Amino acid sequence: AQSVTQPDIHITVSEGASLELRCNYSYGATPYLFWYVQSPGQGLQLLLKYFSGDTLVQGIKGFEAEFKRSQSSFNLRKPSVHWSDAAEYFCAFSPFGNEKLTFGTGTRLTIIP
Amino acid sequence: GAVVSQHPSWVICKSGTSVKIECRSLDFQATTMFWYRQFPKQSLMLMATSNEGSKATYEQGVEKDKFLINHASLTLSTLTVTSAHPEDSSFYICSARMGQGAGNTIYFGEGSWLTVV
């Protein structure tokens, strides 16, 4: 079955520390992968997406993600987090590009001073 | 950048009544829009795909007669929750696709909180 998994429900990091949020997918071919961020009570904002080409994708707000086919992963990283990065992060997958998205269960990020 | 707007942001309705939520693409034409539902502290679940000028495609388990979707123009899709019940209380989010190619981005609305009392 096609699915995307975010193993970490909640992550806490100190402001200024590095961050990595994990995402794994299950699909027979290379999927289209996305990372979205959701602030409390708000809609979703696209951080970055991977369709093909360079496996290291740069996004907004200083985020990047690396697609690793061998590990079926698309982990999100940021070298130094800011308090404003506290939010819920969703990894999403689509087999056909911008068709309907299947979302992971999300990772809630808490930033401590 | 592209903006997708939902209205209302918050709505409270009485059990048994119907409520309509609008999703508009403000600066682009969206032939396809998607409606999601999100329960508190859970992920987004796709409810249906809304195509302009045709019937919506509902996901398995979603009652099409309860969640009426109309995509009458290239910039507007509406979701009507009919005969609402407390278990319909949720966060409803729409998204719209700019263009039809695989490289085109999907933009999400701000979401609409529905509380049925």
mmCIF file with all atom_site columns, C-alpha atoms in Angstrom:
data_model
loop_
_atom_site.group_PDB
_atom_site.id
_atom_site.type_symbol
_atom_site.label_atom_id
_atom_site.label_alt_id
_atom_site.label_comp_id
_atom_site.label_asym_id
_atom_site.label_entity_id
_atom_site.label_seq_id
_atom_site.pdbx_PDB_ins_code
_atom_site.Cartn_x
_atom_site.Cartn_y
_atom_site.Cartn_z
_atom_site.occupancy
_atom_site.B_iso_or_equiv
_atom_site.pdbx_formal_charge
_atom_site.auth_seq_id
_atom_site.auth_comp_id
_atom_site.auth_asym_id
_atom_site.auth_atom_id
_atom_site.pdbx_PDB_model_num
ATOM 1   C CA . ALA A 1 1   ? 0.000   0.000  0.000   1.00 0.00 ? 1   ALA A CA 1
ATOM 2   C CA . GLN A 1 2   ? 1.118   3.547  -0.649  1.00 0.00 ? 2   GLN A CA 1
ATOM 3   C CA . SER A 1 3   ? 1.832   5.445  2.530   1.00 0.00 ? 3   SER A CA 1
ATOM 4   C CA . VAL A 1 4   ? 4.041   7.957  4.237   1.00 0.00 ? 4   VAL A CA 1
ATOM 5   C CA . THR A 1 5   ? 5.277   7.580  7.802   1.00 0.00 ? 5   THR A CA 1
ATOM 6   C CA . GLN A 1 6   ? 6.574   10.145 10.236  1.00 0.00 ? 6   GLN A CA 1
ATOM 7   C CA . PRO A 1 7   ? 8.064   8.136  13.100  1.00 0.00 ? 7   PRO A CA 1
ATOM 8   C CA . ASP A 1 8   ? 8.383   11.041 15.509  1.00 0.00 ? 8   ASP A CA 1
ATOM 9   C CA . ILE A 1 9   ? 5.175   12.402 16.993  1.00 0.00 ? 9   ILE A CA 1
ATOM 10  C CA . HIS A 1 10  ? 6.845   15.164 18.985  1.00 0.00 ? 10  HIS A CA 1
ATOM 11  C CA . ILE A 1 11  ? 10.338  16.610 18.922  1.00 0.00 ? 11  ILE A CA 1
ATOM 12  C CA . THR A 1 12  ? 11.807  19.225 21.228  1.00 0.00 ? 12  THR A CA 1
ATOM 13  C CA . VAL A 1 13  ? 14.955  21.126 20.323  1.00 0.00 ? 13  VAL A CA 1
ATOM 14  C CA . SER A 1 14  ? 16.745  24.117 21.722  1.00 0.00 ? 14  SER A CA 1
ATOM 15  C CA . GLU A 1 15  ? 16.717  27.364 19.814  1.00 0.00 ? 15  GLU A CA 1
ATOM 16  C CA . GLY A 1 16  ? 19.789  27.518 17.628  1.00 0.00 ? 16  GLY A CA 1
ATOM 17  C CA . ALA A 1 17  ? 20.202  23.767 17.507  1.00 0.00 ? 17  ALA A CA 1
ATOM 18  C CA . SER A 1 18  ? 19.978  21.720 14.351  1.00 0.00 ? 18  SER A CA 1
ATOM 19  C CA . LEU A 1 19  ? 16.848  19.843 13.393  1.00 0.00 ? 19  LEU A CA 1
ATOM 20  C CA . GLU A 1 20  ? 16.011  16.736 11.445  1.00 0.00 ? 20  GLU A CA 1
ATOM 21  C CA . LEU A 1 21  ? 12.469  15.470 10.969  1.00 0.00 ? 21  LEU A CA 1
ATOM 22  C CA . ARG A 1 22  ? 12.083  12.013 9.546   1.00 0.00 ? 22  ARG A CA 1
ATOM 23  C CA . CYS A 1 23  ? 9.793   10.889 6.767   1.00 0.00 ? 23  CYS A CA 1
ATOM 24  C CA . ASN A 1 24  ? 9.606   7.489  5.103   1.00 0.00 ? 24  ASN A CA 1
ATOM 25  C CA . TYR A 1 25  ? 7.416   6.482  2.209   1.00 0.00 ? 25  TYR A CA 1
ATOM 26  C CA . SER A 1 26  ? 6.143   3.260  0.770   1.00 0.00 ? 26  SER A CA 1
ATOM 27  C CA . TYR A 1 27  ? 5.659   3.218  -2.988  1.00 0.00 ? 27  TYR A CA 1
ATOM 28  C CA . GLY A 1 28  ? 6.820   1.119  -5.888  1.00 0.00 ? 28  GLY A CA 1
ATOM 29  C CA . ALA A 1 29  ? 8.323   3.967  -7.878  1.00 0.00 ? 29  ALA A CA 1
ATOM 30  C CA . THR A 1 30  ? 9.749   7.387  -7.130  1.00 0.00 ? 30  THR A CA 1
ATOM 31  C CA . PRO A 1 31  ? 6.961   9.451  -5.662  1.00 0.00 ? 31  PRO A CA 1
ATOM 32  C CA . TYR A 1 32  ? 6.436   13.147 -5.490  1.00 0.00 ? 32  TYR A CA 1
ATOM 33  C CA . LEU A 1 33  ? 7.259   14.269 -1.958  1.00 0.00 ? 33  LEU A CA 1
ATOM 34  C CA . PHE A 1 34  ? 6.394   17.375 -0.007  1.00 0.00 ? 34  PHE A CA 1
ATOM 35  C CA . TRP A 1 35  ? 6.933   18.967 3.360   1.00 0.00 ? 35  TRP A CA 1
ATOM 36  C CA . TYR A 1 36  ? 4.303   21.309 4.774   1.00 0.00 ? 36  TYR A CA 1
ATOM 37  C CA . VAL A 1 37  ? 4.215   23.326 7.974   1.00 0.00 ? 37  VAL A CA 1
ATOM 38  C CA . GLN A 1 38  ? 1.083   24.134 9.929   1.00 0.00 ? 38  GLN A CA 1
ATOM 39  C CA . SER A 1 39  ? 0.894   26.674 12.724  1.00 0.00 ? 39  SER A CA 1
ATOM 40  C CA . PRO A 1 40  ? -1.817  26.141 15.351  1.00 0.00 ? 40  PRO A CA 1
ATOM 41  C CA . GLY A 1 41  ? -5.274  26.637 13.889  1.00 0.00 ? 41  GLY A CA 1
ATOM 42  C CA . GLN A 1 42  ? -3.894  27.578 10.509  1.00 0.00 ? 42  GLN A CA 1
ATOM 43  C CA . GLY A 1 43  ? -3.729  26.103 7.045   1.00 0.00 ? 43  GLY A CA 1
ATOM 44  C CA . LEU A 1 44  ? -0.660  24.536 5.509   1.00 0.00 ? 44  LEU A CA 1
ATOM 45  C CA . GLN A 1 45  ? 2.326   26.224 3.970   1.00 0.00 ? 45  GLN A CA 1
ATOM 46  C CA . LEU A 1 46  ? 4.550   24.409 1.509   1.00 0.00 ? 46  LEU A CA 1
ATOM 47  C CA . LEU A 1 47  ? 8.168   24.291 2.649   1.00 0.00 ? 47  LEU A CA 1
ATOM 48  C CA . LEU A 1 48  ? 9.599   22.332 -0.255  1.00 0.00 ? 48  LEU A CA 1
ATOM 49  C CA . LYS A 1 49  ? 8.895   19.577 -2.736  1.00 0.00 ? 49  LYS A CA 1
ATOM 50  C CA . TYR A 1 50  ? 10.766  16.899 -4.622  1.00 0.00 ? 50  TYR A CA 1
ATOM 51  C CA . PHE A 1 51  ? 9.749   15.758 -8.072  1.00 0.00 ? 51  PHE A CA 1
ATOM 52  C CA . SER A 1 52  ? 12.981  14.653 -9.710  1.00 0.00 ? 52  SER A CA 1
ATOM 53  C CA . GLY A 1 53  ? 16.568  15.704 -10.250 1.00 0.00 ? 53  GLY A CA 1
ATOM 54  C CA . ASP A 1 54  ? 18.836  16.877 -7.456  1.00 0.00 ? 54  ASP A CA 1
ATOM 55  C CA . THR A 1 55  ? 18.073  14.829 -4.370  1.00 0.00 ? 55  THR A CA 1
ATOM 56  C CA . LEU A 1 56  ? 18.871  17.712 -2.022  1.00 0.00 ? 56  LEU A CA 1
ATOM 57  C CA . VAL A 1 57  ? 16.016  20.172 -2.151  1.00 0.00 ? 57  VAL A CA 1
ATOM 58  C CA . GLN A 1 58  ? 16.144  23.686 -0.779  1.00 0.00 ? 58  GLN A CA 1
ATOM 59  C CA . GLY A 1 59  ? 12.994  25.231 0.610   1.00 0.00 ? 59  GLY A CA 1
ATOM 60  C CA . ILE A 1 60  ? 11.794  28.345 2.320   1.00 0.00 ? 60  ILE A CA 1
ATOM 61  C CA . LYS A 1 61  ? 12.696  29.505 5.811   1.00 0.00 ? 61  LYS A CA 1
ATOM 62  C CA . GLY A 1 62  ? 16.106  27.849 5.638   1.00 0.00 ? 62  GLY A CA 1
ATOM 63  C CA . PHE A 1 63  ? 14.782  24.297 5.379   1.00 0.00 ? 63  PHE A CA 1
ATOM 64  C CA . GLU A 1 64  ? 16.150  21.586 3.150   1.00 0.00 ? 64  GLU A CA 1
ATOM 65  C CA . ALA A 1 65  ? 15.293  17.963 2.568   1.00 0.00 ? 65  ALA A CA 1
ATOM 66  C CA . GLU A 1 66  ? 17.180  15.070 1.074   1.00 0.00 ? 66  GLU A CA 1
ATOM 67  C CA . PHE A 1 67  ? 15.576  12.313 -0.958  1.00 0.00 ? 67  PHE A CA 1
ATOM 68  C CA . LYS A 1 68  ? 17.238  8.940  -0.420  1.00 0.00 ? 68  LYS A CA 1
ATOM 69  C CA . ARG A 1 69  ? 15.818  6.270  -2.645  1.00 0.00 ? 69  ARG A CA 1
ATOM 70  C CA . SER A 1 70  ? 17.752  3.469  -0.967  1.00 0.00 ? 70  SER A CA 1
ATOM 71  C CA . GLN A 1 71  ? 16.187  4.331  2.368   1.00 0.00 ? 71  GLN A CA 1
ATOM 72  C CA . SER A 1 72  ? 12.783  5.438  1.042   1.00 0.00 ? 72  SER A CA 1
ATOM 73  C CA . SER A 1 73  ? 13.242  8.596  3.032   1.00 0.00 ? 73  SER A CA 1
ATOM 74  C CA . PHE A 1 74  ? 12.760  12.326 2.631   1.00 0.00 ? 74  PHE A CA 1
ATOM 75  C CA . ASN A 1 75  ? 14.010  13.880 5.845   1.00 0.00 ? 75  ASN A CA 1
ATOM 76  C CA . LEU A 1 76  ? 13.662  17.566 6.563   1.00 0.00 ? 76  LEU A CA 1
ATOM 77  C CA . ARG A 1 77  ? 16.582  19.491 8.038   1.00 0.00 ? 77  ARG A CA 1
ATOM 78  C CA . LYS A 1 78  ? 17.441  22.905 9.312   1.00 0.00 ? 78  LYS A CA 1
ATOM 79  C CA . PRO A 1 79  ? 20.879  23.835 10.629  1.00 0.00 ? 79  PRO A CA 1
ATOM 80  C CA . SER A 1 80  ? 19.660  26.284 13.275  1.00 0.00 ? 80  SER A CA 1
ATOM 81  C CA . VAL A 1 81  ? 16.067  26.515 14.453  1.00 0.00 ? 81  VAL A CA 1
ATOM 82  C CA . HIS A 1 82  ? 14.300  29.663 15.554  1.00 0.00 ? 82  HIS A CA 1
ATOM 83  C CA . TRP A 1 83  ? 11.471  29.952 18.070  1.00 0.00 ? 83  TRP A CA 1
ATOM 84  C CA . SER A 1 84  ? 9.145   30.767 15.188  1.00 0.00 ? 84  SER A CA 1
ATOM 85  C CA . ASP A 1 85  ? 9.735   27.307 13.740  1.00 0.00 ? 85  ASP A CA 1
ATOM 86  C CA . ALA A 1 86  ? 7.567   25.765 16.451  1.00 0.00 ? 86  ALA A CA 1
ATOM 87  C CA . ALA A 1 87  ? 4.679   24.183 14.552  1.00 0.00 ? 87  ALA A CA 1
ATOM 88  C CA . GLU A 1 88  ? 3.351   20.928 13.169  1.00 0.00 ? 88  GLU A CA 1
ATOM 89  C CA . TYR A 1 89  ? 5.217   19.513 10.208  1.00 0.00 ? 89  TYR A CA 1
ATOM 90  C CA . PHE A 1 90  ? 3.664   17.182 7.702   1.00 0.00 ? 90  PHE A CA 1
ATOM 91  C CA . CYS A 1 91  ? 5.350   15.057 5.105   1.00 0.00 ? 91  CYS A CA 1
ATOM 92  C CA . ALA A 1 92  ? 3.135   14.261 2.138   1.00 0.00 ? 92  ALA A CA 1
ATOM 93  C CA . PHE A 1 93  ? 3.290   12.050 -0.894  1.00 0.00 ? 93  PHE A CA 1
ATOM 94  C CA . SER A 1 94  ? 1.633   11.862 -4.263  1.00 0.00 ? 94  SER A CA 1
ATOM 95  C CA . PRO A 1 95  ? 2.247   9.230  -6.931  1.00 0.00 ? 95  PRO A CA 1
ATOM 96  C CA . PHE A 1 96  ? 1.300   11.532 -9.782  1.00 0.00 ? 96  PHE A CA 1
ATOM 97  C CA . GLY A 1 97  ? 2.658   14.933 -8.921  1.00 0.00 ? 97  GLY A CA 1
ATOM 98  C CA . ASN A 1 98  ? 0.054   17.442 -7.973  1.00 0.00 ? 98  ASN A CA 1
ATOM 99  C CA . GLU A 1 99  ? -2.802  15.124 -7.515  1.00 0.00 ? 99  GLU A CA 1
ATOM 100 C CA . LYS A 1 100 ? -4.324  14.278 -4.173  1.00 0.00 ? 100 LYS A CA 1
ATOM 101 C CA . LEU A 1 101 ? -1.840  14.120 -1.356  1.00 0.00 ? 101 LEU A CA 1
ATOM 102 C CA . THR A 1 102 ? -1.445  11.485 1.305   1.00 0.00 ? 102 THR A CA 1
ATOM 103 C CA . PHE A 1 103 ? -0.181  12.977 4.511   1.00 0.00 ? 103 PHE A CA 1
ATOM 104 C CA . GLY A 1 104 ? 1.881   11.525 7.295   1.00 0.00 ? 104 GLY A CA 1
ATOM 105 C CA . THR A 1 105 ? 0.644   11.808 10.835  1.00 0.00 ? 105 THR A CA 1
ATOM 106 C CA . GLY A 1 106 ? 2.742   14.886 11.482  1.00 0.00 ? 106 GLY A CA 1
ATOM 107 C CA . THR A 1 107 ? 5.548   15.830 13.850  1.00 0.00 ? 107 THR A CA 1
ATOM 108 C CA . ARG A 1 108 ? 5.008   18.526 16.404  1.00 0.00 ? 108 ARG A CA 1
ATOM 109 C CA . LEU A 1 109 ? 8.090   20.646 16.928  1.00 0.00 ? 109 LEU A CA 1
ATOM 110 C CA . THR A 1 110 ? 8.636   22.457 20.207  1.00 0.00 ? 110 THR A CA 1
ATOM 111 C CA . ILE A 1 111 ? 11.448  24.956 20.587  1.00 0.00 ? 111 ILE A CA 1
ATOM 112 C CA . ILE A 1 112 ? 12.908  25.646 24.008  1.00 0.00 ? 112 ILE A CA 1
ATOM 113 C CA . PRO A 1 113 ? 14.962  28.764 24.802  1.00 0.00 ? 113 PRO A CA 1
ATOM 114 C CA . GLY B 2 1   ? 2.200   34.507 -4.332  1.00 0.00 ? 1   GLY B CA 1
ATOM 115 C CA . ALA B 2 2   ? -0.862  32.442 -4.997  1.00 0.00 ? 2   ALA B CA 1
ATOM 116 C CA . VAL B 2 3   ? -3.503  32.633 -2.319  1.00 0.00 ? 3   VAL B CA 1
ATOM 117 C CA . VAL B 2 4   ? -6.324  30.327 -1.455  1.00 0.00 ? 4   VAL B CA 1
ATOM 118 C CA . SER B 2 5   ? -8.939  31.721 0.866   1.00 0.00 ? 5   SER B CA 1
ATOM 119 C CA . GLN B 2 6   ? -11.565 29.920 2.884   1.00 0.00 ? 6   GLN B CA 1
ATOM 120 C CA . HIS B 2 7   ? -14.689 31.385 4.392   1.00 0.00 ? 7   HIS B CA 1
ATOM 121 C CA . PRO B 2 8   ? -15.792 31.296 7.082   1.00 0.00 ? 8   PRO B CA 1
ATOM 122 C CA . SER B 2 9   ? -12.763 30.704 9.276   1.00 0.00 ? 9   SER B CA 1
ATOM 123 C CA . TRP B 2 10  ? -14.983 29.713 12.160  1.00 0.00 ? 10  TRP B CA 1
ATOM 124 C CA . VAL B 2 11  ? -18.564 28.571 12.192  1.00 0.00 ? 11  VAL B CA 1
ATOM 125 C CA . ILE B 2 12  ? -20.858 27.214 14.868  1.00 0.00 ? 12  ILE B CA 1
ATOM 126 C CA . CYS B 2 13  ? -24.099 25.624 13.838  1.00 0.00 ? 13  CYS B CA 1
ATOM 127 C CA . LYS B 2 14  ? -26.899 23.734 15.477  1.00 0.00 ? 14  LYS B CA 1
ATOM 128 C CA . SER B 2 15  ? -27.231 20.011 15.055  1.00 0.00 ? 15  SER B CA 1
ATOM 129 C CA . GLY B 2 16  ? -29.429 19.166 12.099  1.00 0.00 ? 16  GLY B CA 1
ATOM 130 C CA . THR B 2 17  ? -28.707 22.312 10.125  1.00 0.00 ? 17  THR B CA 1
ATOM 131 C CA . SER B 2 18  ? -26.509 22.684 7.059   1.00 0.00 ? 18  SER B CA 1
ATOM 132 C CA . VAL B 2 19  ? -23.413 24.822 6.725   1.00 0.00 ? 19  VAL B CA 1
ATOM 133 C CA . LYS B 2 20  ? -21.484 25.906 3.663   1.00 0.00 ? 20  LYS B CA 1
ATOM 134 C CA . ILE B 2 21  ? -17.741 26.509 3.479   1.00 0.00 ? 21  ILE B CA 1
ATOM 135 C CA . GLU B 2 22  ? -16.236 28.351 0.536   1.00 0.00 ? 22  GLU B CA 1
ATOM 136 C CA . CYS B 2 23  ? -12.801 27.887 -0.974  1.00 0.00 ? 23  CYS B CA 1
ATOM 137 C CA . ARG B 2 24  ? -11.561 30.515 -3.401  1.00 0.00 ? 24  ARG B CA 1
ATOM 138 C CA . SER B 2 25  ? -8.412  30.803 -5.425  1.00 0.00 ? 25  SER B CA 1
ATOM 139 C CA . LEU B 2 26  ? -7.784  34.533 -5.363  1.00 0.00 ? 26  LEU B CA 1
ATOM 140 C CA . ASP B 2 27  ? -5.246  35.090 -8.114  1.00 0.00 ? 27  ASP B CA 1
ATOM 141 C CA . PHE B 2 28  ? -5.283  31.997 -10.257 1.00 0.00 ? 28  PHE B CA 1
ATOM 142 C CA . GLN B 2 29  ? -7.721  29.624 -11.872 1.00 0.00 ? 29  GLN B CA 1
ATOM 143 C CA . ALA B 2 30  ? -8.008  26.236 -10.267 1.00 0.00 ? 30  ALA B CA 1
ATOM 144 C CA . THR B 2 31  ? -9.576  23.484 -12.297 1.00 0.00 ? 31  THR B CA 1
ATOM 145 C CA . THR B 2 32  ? -9.052  21.114 -9.424  1.00 0.00 ? 32  THR B CA 1
ATOM 146 C CA . MET B 2 33  ? -9.541  21.673 -5.730  1.00 0.00 ? 33  MET B CA 1
ATOM 147 C CA . PHE B 2 34  ? -9.252  19.214 -2.876  1.00 0.00 ? 34  PHE B CA 1
ATOM 148 C CA . TRP B 2 35  ? -11.110 19.064 0.417   1.00 0.00 ? 35  TRP B CA 1
ATOM 149 C CA . TYR B 2 36  ? -9.474  17.651 3.527   1.00 0.00 ? 36  TYR B CA 1
ATOM 150 C CA . ARG B 2 37  ? -10.648 17.067 7.041   1.00 0.00 ? 37  ARG B CA 1
ATOM 151 C CA . GLN B 2 38  ? -8.439  17.229 10.088  1.00 0.00 ? 38  GLN B CA 1
ATOM 152 C CA . PHE B 2 39  ? -9.411  16.096 13.555  1.00 0.00 ? 39  PHE B CA 1
ATOM 153 C CA . PRO B 2 40  ? -7.593  17.674 16.506  1.00 0.00 ? 40  PRO B CA 1
ATOM 154 C CA . LYS B 2 41  ? -3.980  16.596 16.712  1.00 0.00 ? 41  LYS B CA 1
ATOM 155 C CA . GLN B 2 42  ? -4.363  14.294 13.735  1.00 0.00 ? 42  GLN B CA 1
ATOM 156 C CA . SER B 2 43  ? -3.311  14.365 10.141  1.00 0.00 ? 43  SER B CA 1
ATOM 157 C CA . LEU B 2 44  ? -5.256  15.559 7.134   1.00 0.00 ? 44  LEU B CA 1
ATOM 158 C CA . MET B 2 45  ? -7.554  13.093 5.451   1.00 0.00 ? 45  MET B CA 1
ATOM 159 C CA . LEU B 2 46  ? -8.625  13.697 1.880   1.00 0.00 ? 46  LEU B CA 1
ATOM 160 C CA . MET B 2 47  ? -12.394 13.818 1.553   1.00 0.00 ? 47  MET B CA 1
ATOM 161 C CA . ALA B 2 48  ? -12.901 14.546 -2.115  1.00 0.00 ? 48  ALA B CA 1
ATOM 162 C CA . THR B 2 49  ? -11.447 15.956 -5.291  1.00 0.00 ? 49  THR B CA 1
ATOM 163 C CA . SER B 2 50  ? -13.463 18.767 -6.808  1.00 0.00 ? 50  SER B CA 1
ATOM 164 C CA . ASN B 2 51  ? -13.252 19.354 -10.556 1.00 0.00 ? 51  ASN B CA 1
ATOM 165 C CA . GLU B 2 52  ? -14.692 22.468 -12.155 1.00 0.00 ? 52  GLU B CA 1
ATOM 166 C CA . GLY B 2 53  ? -17.848 21.746 -14.060 1.00 0.00 ? 53  GLY B CA 1
ATOM 167 C CA . SER B 2 54  ? -18.125 18.109 -13.082 1.00 0.00 ? 54  SER B CA 1
ATOM 168 C CA . LYS B 2 55  ? -19.035 15.964 -10.113 1.00 0.00 ? 55  LYS B CA 1
ATOM 169 C CA . ALA B 2 56  ? -16.653 15.617 -7.257  1.00 0.00 ? 56  ALA B CA 1
ATOM 170 C CA . THR B 2 57  ? -14.772 12.396 -6.673  1.00 0.00 ? 57  THR B CA 1
ATOM 171 C CA . TYR B 2 58  ? -15.168 11.210 -3.118  1.00 0.00 ? 58  TYR B CA 1
ATOM 172 C CA . GLU B 2 59  ? -12.751 9.077  -1.155  1.00 0.00 ? 59  GLU B CA 1
ATOM 173 C CA . GLN B 2 60  ? -13.871 5.770  0.207   1.00 0.00 ? 60  GLN B CA 1
ATOM 174 C CA . GLY B 2 61  ? -15.920 6.138  3.349   1.00 0.00 ? 61  GLY B CA 1
ATOM 175 C CA . VAL B 2 62  ? -16.941 9.754  2.732   1.00 0.00 ? 62  VAL B CA 1
ATOM 176 C CA . GLU B 2 63  ? -20.694 10.233 2.436   1.00 0.00 ? 63  GLU B CA 1
ATOM 177 C CA . LYS B 2 64  ? -21.317 12.203 -0.749  1.00 0.00 ? 64  LYS B CA 1
ATOM 178 C CA . ASP B 2 65  ? -24.863 13.046 0.261   1.00 0.00 ? 65  ASP B CA 1
ATOM 179 C CA . LYS B 2 66  ? -23.691 14.494 3.528   1.00 0.00 ? 66  LYS B CA 1
ATOM 180 C CA . PHE B 2 67  ? -20.709 16.426 2.226   1.00 0.00 ? 67  PHE B CA 1
ATOM 181 C CA . LEU B 2 68  ? -21.916 18.180 -0.908  1.00 0.00 ? 68  LEU B CA 1
ATOM 182 C CA . ILE B 2 69  ? -19.211 19.680 -3.085  1.00 0.00 ? 69  ILE B CA 1
ATOM 183 C CA . ASN B 2 70  ? -19.843 22.162 -5.856  1.00 0.00 ? 70  ASN B CA 1
ATOM 184 C CA . HIS B 2 71  ? -17.102 23.543 -8.099  1.00 0.00 ? 71  HIS B CA 1
ATOM 185 C CA . ALA B 2 72  ? -19.116 25.918 -10.211 1.00 0.00 ? 72  ALA B CA 1
ATOM 186 C CA . SER B 2 73  ? -16.316 28.187 -11.368 1.00 0.00 ? 73  SER B CA 1
ATOM 187 C CA . LEU B 2 74  ? -12.570 28.106 -11.843 1.00 0.00 ? 74  LEU B CA 1
ATOM 188 C CA . THR B 2 75  ? -12.041 30.078 -8.647  1.00 0.00 ? 75  THR B CA 1
ATOM 189 C CA . LEU B 2 76  ? -14.660 28.721 -6.283  1.00 0.00 ? 76  LEU B CA 1
ATOM 190 C CA . SER B 2 77  ? -15.466 25.393 -4.694  1.00 0.00 ? 77  SER B CA 1
ATOM 191 C CA . THR B 2 78  ? -17.945 24.954 -1.875  1.00 0.00 ? 78  THR B CA 1
ATOM 192 C CA . LEU B 2 79  ? -18.376 22.235 0.720   1.00 0.00 ? 79  LEU B CA 1
ATOM 193 C CA . THR B 2 80  ? -21.793 21.941 2.311   1.00 0.00 ? 80  THR B CA 1
ATOM 194 C CA . VAL B 2 81  ? -22.149 19.805 5.402   1.00 0.00 ? 81  VAL B CA 1
ATOM 195 C CA . THR B 2 82  ? -25.784 18.758 5.417   1.00 0.00 ? 82  THR B CA 1
ATOM 196 C CA . SER B 2 83  ? -27.727 17.827 8.533   1.00 0.00 ? 83  SER B CA 1
ATOM 197 C CA . ALA B 2 84  ? -24.661 18.431 10.614  1.00 0.00 ? 84  ALA B CA 1
ATOM 198 C CA . HIS B 2 85  ? -24.044 16.474 13.792  1.00 0.00 ? 85  HIS B CA 1
ATOM 199 C CA . PRO B 2 86  ? -21.522 16.983 16.583  1.00 0.00 ? 86  PRO B CA 1
ATOM 200 C CA . GLU B 2 87  ? -19.269 14.293 15.130  1.00 0.00 ? 87  GLU B CA 1
ATOM 201 C CA . ASP B 2 88  ? -18.896 16.475 12.029  1.00 0.00 ? 88  ASP B CA 1
ATOM 202 C CA . SER B 2 89  ? -17.100 19.060 14.123  1.00 0.00 ? 89  SER B CA 1
ATOM 203 C CA . SER B 2 90  ? -13.643 19.330 12.628  1.00 0.00 ? 90  SER B CA 1
ATOM 204 C CA . PHE B 2 91  ? -11.139 21.491 10.801  1.00 0.00 ? 91  PHE B CA 1
ATOM 205 C CA . TYR B 2 92  ? -11.830 21.514 7.082   1.00 0.00 ? 92  TYR B CA 1
ATOM 206 C CA . ILE B 2 93  ? -9.074  22.578 4.701   1.00 0.00 ? 93  ILE B CA 1
ATOM 207 C CA . CYS B 2 94  ? -9.208  23.049 0.976   1.00 0.00 ? 94  CYS B CA 1
ATOM 208 C CA . SER B 2 95  ? -6.394  23.183 -1.499  1.00 0.00 ? 95  SER B CA 1
ATOM 209 C CA . ALA B 2 96  ? -6.224  24.320 -5.089  1.00 0.00 ? 96  ALA B CA 1
ATOM 210 C CA . ARG B 2 97  ? -3.911  23.344 -7.893  1.00 0.00 ? 97  ARG B CA 1
ATOM 211 C CA . MET B 2 98  ? -2.580  26.025 -10.177 1.00 0.00 ? 98  MET B CA 1
ATOM 212 C CA . GLY B 2 99  ? -2.606  24.577 -13.663 1.00 0.00 ? 99  GLY B CA 1
ATOM 213 C CA . GLN B 2 100 ? -2.719  20.940 -14.552 1.00 0.00 ? 100 GLN B CA 1
ATOM 214 C CA . GLY B 2 101 ? 0.881   19.892 -14.993 1.00 0.00 ? 101 GLY B CA 1
ATOM 215 C CA . ALA B 2 102 ? 2.693   17.725 -12.494 1.00 0.00 ? 102 ALA B CA 1
ATOM 216 C CA . GLY B 2 103 ? 5.092   20.549 -11.744 1.00 0.00 ? 103 GLY B CA 1
ATOM 217 C CA . ASN B 2 104 ? 2.405   22.903 -10.576 1.00 0.00 ? 104 ASN B CA 1
ATOM 218 C CA . THR B 2 105 ? 2.053   23.711 -6.932  1.00 0.00 ? 105 THR B CA 1
ATOM 219 C CA . ILE B 2 106 ? -0.901  23.021 -4.700  1.00 0.00 ? 106 ILE B CA 1
ATOM 220 C CA . TYR B 2 107 ? -1.834  25.844 -2.377  1.00 0.00 ? 107 TYR B CA 1
ATOM 221 C CA . PHE B 2 108 ? -3.797  25.367 0.824   1.00 0.00 ? 108 PHE B CA 1
ATOM 222 C CA . GLY B 2 109 ? -6.405  27.589 2.366   1.00 0.00 ? 109 GLY B CA 1
ATOM 223 C CA . GLU B 2 110 ? -6.310  28.750 5.956   1.00 0.00 ? 110 GLU B CA 1
ATOM 224 C CA . GLY B 2 111 ? -8.890  26.181 6.998   1.00 0.00 ? 111 GLY B CA 1
ATOM 225 C CA . SER B 2 112 ? -12.352 26.436 8.501   1.00 0.00 ? 112 SER B CA 1
ATOM 226 C CA . TRP B 2 113 ? -13.272 25.331 11.996  1.00 0.00 ? 113 TRP B CA 1
ATOM 227 C CA . LEU B 2 114 ? -16.721 23.807 12.220  1.00 0.00 ? 114 LEU B CA 1
ATOM 228 C CA . THR B 2 115 ? -18.352 23.239 15.575  1.00 0.00 ? 115 THR B CA 1
ATOM 229 C CA . VAL B 2 116 ? -21.741 21.554 15.679  1.00 0.00 ? 116 VAL B CA 1
ATOM 230 C CA . VAL B 2 117 ? -23.650 22.001 18.919  1.00 0.00 ? 117 VAL B CA 1
#
